[in-house]
Amino acid sequence: MSKKKFVVAAFDDEDVLFPAVKKVRTSGYKIHDVYTPFAVHGLDHALGLRETSLHTAGFIYGITGTTTALSCISWILTADWPMNFGGKPHFALPAWIPITFELTVLFAAVGMVLTFCYLCQLAPFVKKHHFHARATDDLFVMVIECTAKTNVDDLMGFLSSTGALEVNVQVAEPEWWLGTYDKEQQLIKGSHVEVA
Amino acid sequence: MHLKYESPLREPLVYGTKDYHQVTEDIVRPIEAKPSKLWYIGFFISVSLLMFGVYAVYRDVTYGIGQWNLNKTIGWGWDITNFVWWVGIGHAGTLISAILLLFRQGWRTGVNRAAEAMTIFAVMCAGQFPIWHMGRVWMAFFVMPYPNSRGPLWPNFNSPLLWDVFAISTYFTVSLLFWYSGLLPDLATVRDRAKTKLRKKLYGIASFGWIGSTKHWQRHESLSLVLAGLSTPLVLSVHTIVSFDFATSVIPGWHTTIFPPYFVAGAVFSGFAMVQTLMVIVRKVFGLGDYITMGHIEAMNKVIVLTGSIVGVAYLTELFMGWYSQNKYEGYTFWYSRANPFSPYGWSYWGMMTCNVLSPQIFWFRKLRRNLYVTFFMSVIVNIGMWFERFVIIVTSLYRDYLPSSWSVYYHPTVWEIGFYLGTFGLFFTCFFLFAKYFPVIAIAEIKYVLKTTGESFKDKMDVQEVLETEEFAHKYVH
Amino acid sequence: MVAIKQQFEVPAKLKTWSLALTAIGALAIIIGFVHWGLSPDQHQKDIFWGTVMYNSIFFMLITNASMFFICATTLAMGGWQTAFRRVPEAISTVVPIFGLIAFSVLIYITWGMGSSTHIYQWLNKAQLEKDGNAEVLKKLGFLNPYFFFIWTTLAIGLWSLLGYRMRKLSREADEASLKGEEPGRSFILRNTISAAVFIVWFALTVGSTIPWLWMMSIDANWYSTMYSWYTFASSFVSGMSLIALWVIYLKNKGYLEYTNEEHLHDLGKFMFAFSIFWTYLWFSQYMLIWYGNIPEETVYFKHRVQGPYKGIFFLNIIINFVCPILILMKRSAKRNYTLVTFMAVLIIFGHWIDFYQMVMGSIRKESASLSWLDFGTAAFFVGMMIYIVANSLSKKPLVPKYHPFLKESLIYNT
């Protein structure tokens, strides 16, 4: 992975952020991402992100759980080792519903969380470049990727005019790597090997 | 961008003049500061209780559960009572985060994090009882279905006890995932403020590298919503399956169809009482009165009077059916063993009725709902009552068998049964003290999400909208 | 600034159609009465009266569910439903009228036919003694025409009265004098108190005694503690579907400008969630009886699962569980007017079938046949319900303009 150059603008109010996002997008700049301290309702639409289909994945995992439970139990109790429990038929469906339900939920939940972590690259020891330490506190941080044609000064001026509190330029690695947060982050140059 | 407006009639959910940063400061402060003396004392007591419990359990394993006073007919006593009691308490966390989400109760944001944590710890405590009751605990893995060299001998999938294995373990797993995925952004907040290297490292590992990307938030919201949707039937199913442990049998007093919803209502009832107990302490010890407001306390007291009354309807339904069924065994159980105050265990039934049905009715009065002392006292009373409920169900149905020759009136727990129970208190509170010290007890990101709609200092800004006529308002803000 | 259409005008077509439906239904009931009701065979008479009974109870309970919905959301301090709350209010105006019909039918059965009917075997003491049915004889302290009369009167009377009180309170929300914090606070408080009283009475009747008395006692020996909560779940989910249908109808006619798919989404969620809740109660009751396998209890399910009601029994689960869970699961489905309409009709039909098998499955054990009488009687109630609800809707502004929570409802987002 290689480093890229970004212009970073930090806002302190989502009411300022929204018009800014709109202006930046209509001016033709490509917003790399916006980092926010909480889920800002509607920001994904403002950025033109497509809807997530995570819930569809959840549905599929759930169905898998249902099928697993029903097929395993019915095979075990009717084919592999049929036994008489309290005079009930071997195919005692009502008694299997609880476990079937639990496995449906278990599969769906575990599957979804793992998928979520995979998609967002979240795991212990994962480290990513943090454009602004206060993005998890009280700032909304808009990051714009610079291309060869981008005039950085113009862009910075433009962002200030939209109401950004702070504007700066960062050259950073946009992907994740393994590391811990007690080591210094490298912001400007070099490879993504941390310096102690 | 949506309009931040709510009716001025609603109480603020966050008091004081707060901005986003102040919210972070307030909630993270207890984590960054040195724990108070009170914390050390509490923690020490909890750990001592836990140690006593560990010793009791060590004896159980070494000498067998013969050291409990279980007898001919009461094959389940304190252990199953405590199991059901703890599982029930766990339910409030999921209810607050999942079902109240469906019912749009804004106040859930202040208390959901701590309640979810409480759920997890309560389920951990509950799990101890069936595990150690196995006696030969090193054989515990026999309950899991896996191809084995014993035939293969499978567990009995038709048995409610096996359903319990699946229900409790699923519940624990899903609650843990739900809680932890909600914690990720807040742990990242703590990480980014951390001053020491160790904190940076540990919170960095724990926060999974969360940086608050919009796409991640979008997925996170979707995940939370689906997990809430899954947890809603899950939480119902767990106590339902616990109730099946009793209701599928044909023992009088146990075999009754209302058990599933009535157990769930009771579980929520006791869980809310435990949340109240903890919240009253937390808001005091950590100075979080601005976030866990009287409005929150009042809302939870309303849930307590509601669920207490539902449980009351169920008790009366059962009692009525004990007569209406004209089944003499049912009648005997309900009208002699339970409702007759002069029968050997009649006191426990009336203790249950007093604590669970009668006393919560005081919460019809607003003044009492908003009184912290009353709230705290009632929360303890309710949990005593709910313990009695399980004791009543279990012991009064068992102590008089069909055969008078095997009737056994006096069941007293031994010190090791009591010690085991106290030990789970130790476990619960040890976990909770650690949680309160090292994790944000209030969901920071969620409070920020609702701050501008429900924060006290933002209420004035809504006057602009409040004065508008409905038509103007609609014209301006509804698209 | 656009003025909204506050006054619903009943379209002539709706009037004609609802009256026609009522007339067809009435005709069916009259023919049914001549055919079965006048038959010398008591069993035939019982079939006729049983049919009228379950229909009147069903339609009264699902309209009463509207008032329950209003009271429950009021107690929960809900704001989202304010934009369309006049709709459930209008639906609940049916309760006194259907209540009177149900009351007449029930009283005719217990007092008019008395000991000759087999619907309620507990009415015929002599027969019980002859059969040596000691269990039922001992229940006569509860199952007797006097208590039945008093409790039925109280139940229906208080539902109507307390519902009326809630609706009367709601009129204040049309007056500008409700503006401002103090009047608003007092309005909400008074609403909360009235709603609490209704809910308490509802719990003591629909949540417990009334279904035992009216329906469970048809199988006088049989009992299930779940029965009333099950009946409640069945009527509540149908009630929510009914509200959804009226909201959609008014939207289609260009009214309720402030209600949009966000509100529909939540109505859909209620339909979805309570369908699952109903299934949960259904399963719990059925499974526990199946598992315990005690003859006194399984007798209720025996002919329903294995006998003539088999088809209806399984249809019940398919319509009321499988369909809602598969069709309403998706977010887009709950926001789709056509799909929600379809599901609402299906759910109401499904629970009507459920009531059919609950009541007729006990009266007419030998065979199950949904005949023109069942559909005709239902048509009578549906037609009348449409007529009355439309009429009530036209009497009040459709949006409670000064309700303190109305603005929250307008910007409501799911």
XYZ file of N, CA, C and O in Angstrom, chain B residues 181-286:
424
model
N -20.137 -4.681 20.534
C -20.135 -3.903 19.295
C -20.579 -2.476 19.596
O -20.109 -1.526 18.965
N -21.454 -2.303 20.573
C -21.837 -0.955 20.973
C -20.713 -0.216 21.670
O -20.602 1.005 21.592
N -19.861 -0.985 22.340
C -18.760 -0.375 23.095
C -17.618 0.116 22.208
O -16.876 1.018 22.606
N -17.456 -0.493 21.039
C -16.283 -0.187 20.206
C -16.028 1.313 20.041
O -14.928 1.784 20.338
N -17.032 2.093 19.570
C -16.765 3.524 19.378
C -16.379 4.220 20.676
O -15.512 5.101 20.672
N -17.009 3.820 21.781
C -16.707 4.483 23.043
C -15.307 4.131 23.543
O -14.614 4.963 24.125
N -14.901 2.885 23.300
C -13.542 2.508 23.684
C -12.531 3.300 22.861
O -11.472 3.692 23.351
N -12.891 3.557 21.594
C -12.001 4.360 20.757
C -11.892 5.766 21.324
O -10.815 6.370 21.302
N -12.988 6.296 21.832
C -12.960 7.618 22.457
C -11.996 7.616 23.641
O -11.167 8.523 23.777
N -12.095 6.589 24.470
C -11.203 6.503 25.628
C -9.754 6.388 25.153
O -8.854 7.033 25.690
N -9.551 5.569 24.128
C -8.208 5.374 23.582
C -7.597 6.700 23.125
O -6.454 7.004 23.427
N -8.381 7.489 22.400
C -7.829 8.705 21.823
C -7.579 9.793 22.851
O -6.955 10.796 22.545
N -8.110 9.612 24.046
C -7.848 10.590 25.101
C -6.754 10.111 26.044
O -6.319 10.869 26.909
N -6.369 8.842 25.884
C -5.500 8.220 26.882
C -4.172 8.957 26.978
O -3.613 9.401 25.975
N -3.680 9.076 28.216
C -2.410 9.765 28.425
C -1.263 8.759 28.548
O -0.174 8.993 28.062
N -1.498 7.638 29.187
C -0.398 6.710 29.416
C -0.281 5.714 28.270
O -1.253 5.447 27.565
N 0.919 5.182 28.116
C 1.156 4.228 27.030
C 0.347 2.968 27.193
O -0.208 2.423 26.234
N 0.281 2.509 28.443
C -0.431 1.263 28.698
C -1.894 1.393 28.320
O -2.478 0.529 27.670
N -2.499 2.515 28.723
C -3.904 2.741 28.392
C -4.095 2.793 26.886
O -5.030 2.217 26.343
N -3.185 3.521 26.219
C -3.287 3.637 24.765
C -3.255 2.259 24.139
O -4.035 1.938 23.250
N -2.352 1.445 24.643
C -2.168 0.124 24.064
C -3.413 -0.736 24.306
O -3.990 -1.302 23.379
N -3.848 -0.791 25.568
C -4.953 -1.682 25.904
C -6.268 -1.226 25.266
O -6.989 -2.017 24.665
N -6.584 0.074 25.391
C -7.817 0.538 24.769
C -7.723 0.474 23.248
O -8.716 0.309 22.565
N -6.488 0.601 22.744
C -6.295 0.465 21.303
C -6.632 -0.937 20.836
O -7.311 -1.125 19.828
N -6.161 -1.911 21.597
C -6.476 -3.297 21.239
C -7.975 -3.535 21.367
O -8.623 -4.108 20.500
N -8.544 -3.022 22.472
C -9.952 -3.291 22.755
C -10.885 -2.597 21.775
O -11.996 -3.076 21.536
N -10.435 -1.463 21.207
C -11.364 -0.746 20.329
C -11.255 -1.198 18.876
O -11.926 -0.649 18.003
N -10.466 -2.223 18.616
C -10.416 -2.868 17.297
C -10.031 -1.917 16.165
O -10.341 -2.164 15.009
N -9.405 -0.789 16.497
C -9.026 0.143 15.434
C -10.181 0.939 14.868
O -10.194 1.297 13.693
N -11.148 1.240 15.700
C -12.305 2.031 15.257
C -11.903 3.485 15.074
O -11.237 4.062 15.938
N -12.270 4.098 13.934
C -11.935 5.510 13.768
C -13.153 6.353 13.401
O -13.033 7.544 13.151
N -14.327 5.749 13.347
C -15.541 6.548 13.153
C -15.858 6.925 11.730
O -16.496 7.940 11.474
N -15.425 6.089 10.783
C -15.755 6.348 9.382
C -17.274 6.293 9.168
O -17.987 5.533 9.815
N -17.753 7.128 8.259
C -19.204 7.180 8.016
C -19.759 5.829 7.566
O -20.823 5.405 7.998
N -18.979 5.175 6.686
C -19.452 3.869 6.211
C -19.543 2.888 7.379
O -20.468 2.084 7.460
N -18.559 2.968 8.267
C -18.584 2.063 9.424
C -19.777 2.354 10.318
O -20.422 1.440 10.821
N -20.067 3.635 10.486
C -21.230 4.000 11.305
C -22.501 3.467 10.671
O -23.403 2.997 11.367
N -22.561 3.561 9.345
C -23.764 3.088 8.658
C -23.944 1.597 8.911
O -25.035 1.140 9.261
N -22.876 0.836 8.770
C -22.966 -0.608 9.014
C -23.247 -0.880 10.487
O -23.984 -1.788 10.830
N -22.620 -0.065 11.327
C -22.794 -0.238 12.763
C -24.259 -0.068 13.148
O -24.814 -0.837 13.938
N -24.906 0.918 12.539
C -26.324 1.150 12.830
C -27.172 -0.019 12.360
O -28.084 -0.451 13.048
N -26.837 -0.493 11.177
C -27.582 -1.629 10.642
C -27.401 -2.844 11.548
O -28.360 -3.539 11.897
N -26.154 -3.050 11.979
C -25.862 -4.175 12.859
C -26.631 -4.047 14.176
O -27.278 -5.003 14.620
N -26.601 -2.855 14.766
C -27.285 -2.673 16.044
C -28.769 -2.935 15.895
O -29.402 -3.549 16.751
N -29.321 -2.457 14.788
C -30.759 -2.618 14.577
C -31.127 -4.085 14.438
O -32.100 -4.564 15.031
N -30.340 -4.813 13.641
C -30.667 -6.224 13.452
C -30.437 -7.004 14.743
O -31.241 -7.844 15.127
N -29.337 -6.679 15.438
C -29.100 -7.382 16.701
C -30.217 -7.080 17.693
O -30.653 -7.960 18.438
N -30.717 -5.840 17.669
C -31.853 -5.513 18.539
C -33.067 -6.340 18.126
O -33.776 -6.895 18.963
N -33.282 -6.415 16.808
C -34.410 -7.199 16.316
C -34.293 -8.660 16.681
O -35.284 -9.311 17.037
N -33.080 -9.191 16.636
C -32.880 -10.597 16.992
C -33.009 -10.803 18.498
O -33.512 -11.826 18.961
N -32.526 -9.810 19.242
C -32.530 -9.972 20.696
C -33.929 -9.939 21.272
O -34.171 -10.505 22.327
N -34.831 -9.242 20.584
C -36.182 -9.135 21.125
C -36.836 -10.504 21.269
O -37.247 -10.874 22.365
N -36.949 -11.294 20.195
C -37.498 -12.640 20.412
C -36.558 -13.511 21.236
O -37.010 -14.402 21.949
N -35.254 -13.232 21.166
C -34.311 -14.068 21.917
C -34.553 -13.935 23.417
O -34.609 -14.936 24.146
N -34.742 -12.692 23.862
C -34.912 -12.481 25.292
C -36.221 -13.133 25.747
O -36.305 -13.712 26.832
N -37.228 -13.082 24.871
C -38.468 -13.775 25.213
C -38.236 -15.273 25.299
O -38.754 -15.960 26.173
N -37.441 -15.764 24.346
C -37.253 -17.216 24.271
C -36.486 -17.750 25.472
O -36.729 -18.865 25.914
N -35.568 -16.950 26.007
C -34.717 -17.492 27.070
C -35.536 -17.814 28.316
O -35.523 -18.946 28.808
N -36.292 -16.827 28.785
C -37.044 -17.133 29.990
C -38.211 -18.064 29.689
O -38.680 -18.785 30.562
N -38.649 -18.043 28.436
C -39.671 -18.994 28.029
C -39.139 -20.410 28.191
O -39.806 -21.290 28.745
N -37.922 -20.616 27.728
C -37.350 -21.957 27.797
C -37.076 -22.332 29.246
O -37.282 -23.479 29.658
N -36.667 -21.346 30.040
C -36.508 -21.620 31.467
C -37.858 -22.066 32.049
O -37.934 -23.003 32.840
N -38.921 -21.394 31.624
C -40.238 -21.776 32.141
C -40.631 -23.166 31.652
O -41.332 -23.902 32.346
N -40.170 -23.523 30.448
C -40.454 -24.868 29.923
C -39.840 -25.944 30.817
O -40.363 -27.052 30.898
N -38.709 -25.630 31.445
C -38.100 -26.600 32.355
C -39.139 -27.104 33.343
O -39.107 -28.256 33.765
N -40.024 -26.202 33.740
C -41.055 -26.576 34.699
C -42.331 -27.012 33.984
O -42.909 -28.050 34.281
N -42.759 -26.177 33.033
C -44.102 -26.330 32.489
C -44.284 -27.580 31.631
O -45.411 -28.050 31.463
N -43.223 -28.136 31.072
C -43.410 -29.340 30.264
C -43.645 -30.561 31.145
O -44.109 -31.586 30.669
N -43.309 -30.454 32.419
C -43.548 -31.592 33.306
C -45.031 -31.626 33.656
O -45.778 -30.747 33.263
N -45.446 -32.662 34.385
C -46.858 -32.705 34.764
C -47.017 -32.517 36.274
O -47.938 -33.012 36.875
N -46.083 -31.779 36.842
C -46.162 -31.535 38.279
C -47.135 -30.388 38.558
O -47.075 -29.355 37.889
N -48.056 -30.597 39.512
C -49.033 -29.548 39.802
C -48.331 -28.247 40.187
O -47.374 -28.260 40.963
N -48.833 -27.161 39.647
C -48.216 -25.872 39.919
C -47.154 -25.517 38.884
O -46.742 -24.368 38.784
N -46.705 -26.501 38.144
C -45.704 -26.239 37.107
C -46.309 -26.339 35.712
O -45.931 -25.599 34.818
N -47.217 -27.281 35.550
C -47.742 -27.525 34.213
C -48.870 -26.545 33.920
O -50.043 -26.839 34.100
N -48.491 -25.350 33.499
C -49.519 -24.360 33.220
C -49.077 -23.548 32.010
O -47.904 -23.200 31.881
N -50.024 -23.297 31.112
C -49.637 -22.730 29.816
C -49.225 -21.272 29.890
O -48.569 -20.771 28.985
N -49.604 -20.563 30.945
C -49.266 -19.133 31.001
C -47.809 -18.918 31.394
O -47.286 -17.812 31.304
N -47.141 -19.987 31.823
C -45.774 -19.850 32.320
C -44.843 -19.037 31.400
O -44.148 -18.151 31.892
N -44.792 -19.330 30.102
C -43.801 -18.604 29.289
C -43.933 -17.085 29.358
O -42.979 -16.420 29.785
N -45.088 -16.491 28.987
C -45.121 -15.021 29.044
C -45.032 -14.487 30.461
O -44.488 -13.406 30.690
N -45.521 -15.266 31.400
C -45.500 -14.792 32.782
C -44.062 -14.815 33.329
O -43.633 -13.875 34.015
N -43.292 -15.788 32.963
C -41.880 -15.800 33.363
C -41.138 -14.621 32.744
O -40.285 -14.012 33.375
N -41.453 -14.339 31.487
C -40.763 -13.232 30.827
C -41.098 -11.918 31.522
O -40.207 -11.114 31.820
N -42.388 -11.711 31.818
C -42.777 -10.475 32.499
C -42.071 -10.379 33.846
O -41.558 -9.322 34.229
N -42.020 -11.488 34.571
C -41.356 -11.498 35.872
C -39.877 -11.213 35.730
O -39.284 -10.509 36.551
N -39.275 -11.744 34.679
C -37.849 -11.541 34.459
C -37.557 -10.071 34.232
O -36.640 -9.498 34.824
N -38.367 -9.446 33.398
C -38.174 -8.034 33.110
C -38.356 -7.218 34.384
O -37.608 -6.278 34.677
N -39.352 -7.620 35.142
C -39.655 -6.965 36.409
C -38.434 -6.990 37.326
O -37.954 -5.950 37.803
N -37.883 -8.172 37.554
C -36.751 -8.260 38.474
C -35.521 -7.590 37.877
O -34.728 -6.973 38.588
N -35.368 -7.701 36.559
C -34.214 -7.087 35.914
C -34.225 -5.583 36.075
O -33.197 -4.970 36.378
N -35.385 -4.987 35.887
C -35.470 -3.539 36.057
C -35.164 -3.145 37.487
O -34.540 -2.108 37.737
N -35.615 -3.968 38.433
C -35.317 -3.660 39.824
C -33.806 -3.650 40.031
O -33.263 -2.752 40.676
N -33.108 -4.620 39.454
C -31.656 -4.669 39.623
C -30.994 -3.476 38.930
O -30.043 -2.898 39.456
N -31.516 -3.102 37.750
C -30.958 -1.925 37.072
C -31.129 -0.697 37.962
O -30.207 0.115 38.108
N -32.291 -0.576 38.574
C -32.521 0.556 39.475
C -31.496 0.569 40.602
O -30.884 1.588 40.893
N -31.305 -0.608 41.226
C -30.346 -0.696 42.324
C -28.993 -0.166 41.864
O -28.380 0.673 42.525
N -28.545 -0.671 40.711
C -27.215 -0.284 40.231
C -27.162 1.180 39.812
O -26.190 1.884 40.088
N -28.227 1.645 39.140
C -28.207 3.008 38.612
C -28.219 4.040 39.725
O -27.550 5.070 39.637
N -29.000 3.763 40.752
C -29.050 4.707 41.862
C -27.646 4.842 42.462
O -27.194 5.937 42.790
N -26.934 3.720 42.548
C -25.574 3.763 43.095
C -24.627 4.461 42.117
O -23.878 5.368 42.492
N -24.686 4.066 40.852
C -23.744 4.603 39.860
C -23.877 6.119 39.726
O -22.889 6.847 39.715
N -25.117 6.605 39.649
C -25.280 8.052 39.450
C -24.728 8.824 40.639
O -24.245 9.936 40.512
N -24.792 8.170 41.805
C -24.292 8.817 43.011
C -22.753 8.760 43.037
O -22.087 9.779 43.128
N -22.224 7.548 42.900
C -20.789 7.359 43.061
C -20.003 8.090 41.969
O -18.977 8.700 42.230
N -20.477 8.038 40.732
C -19.733 8.654 39.637
C -20.240 10.044 39.275
O -19.810 10.624 38.290
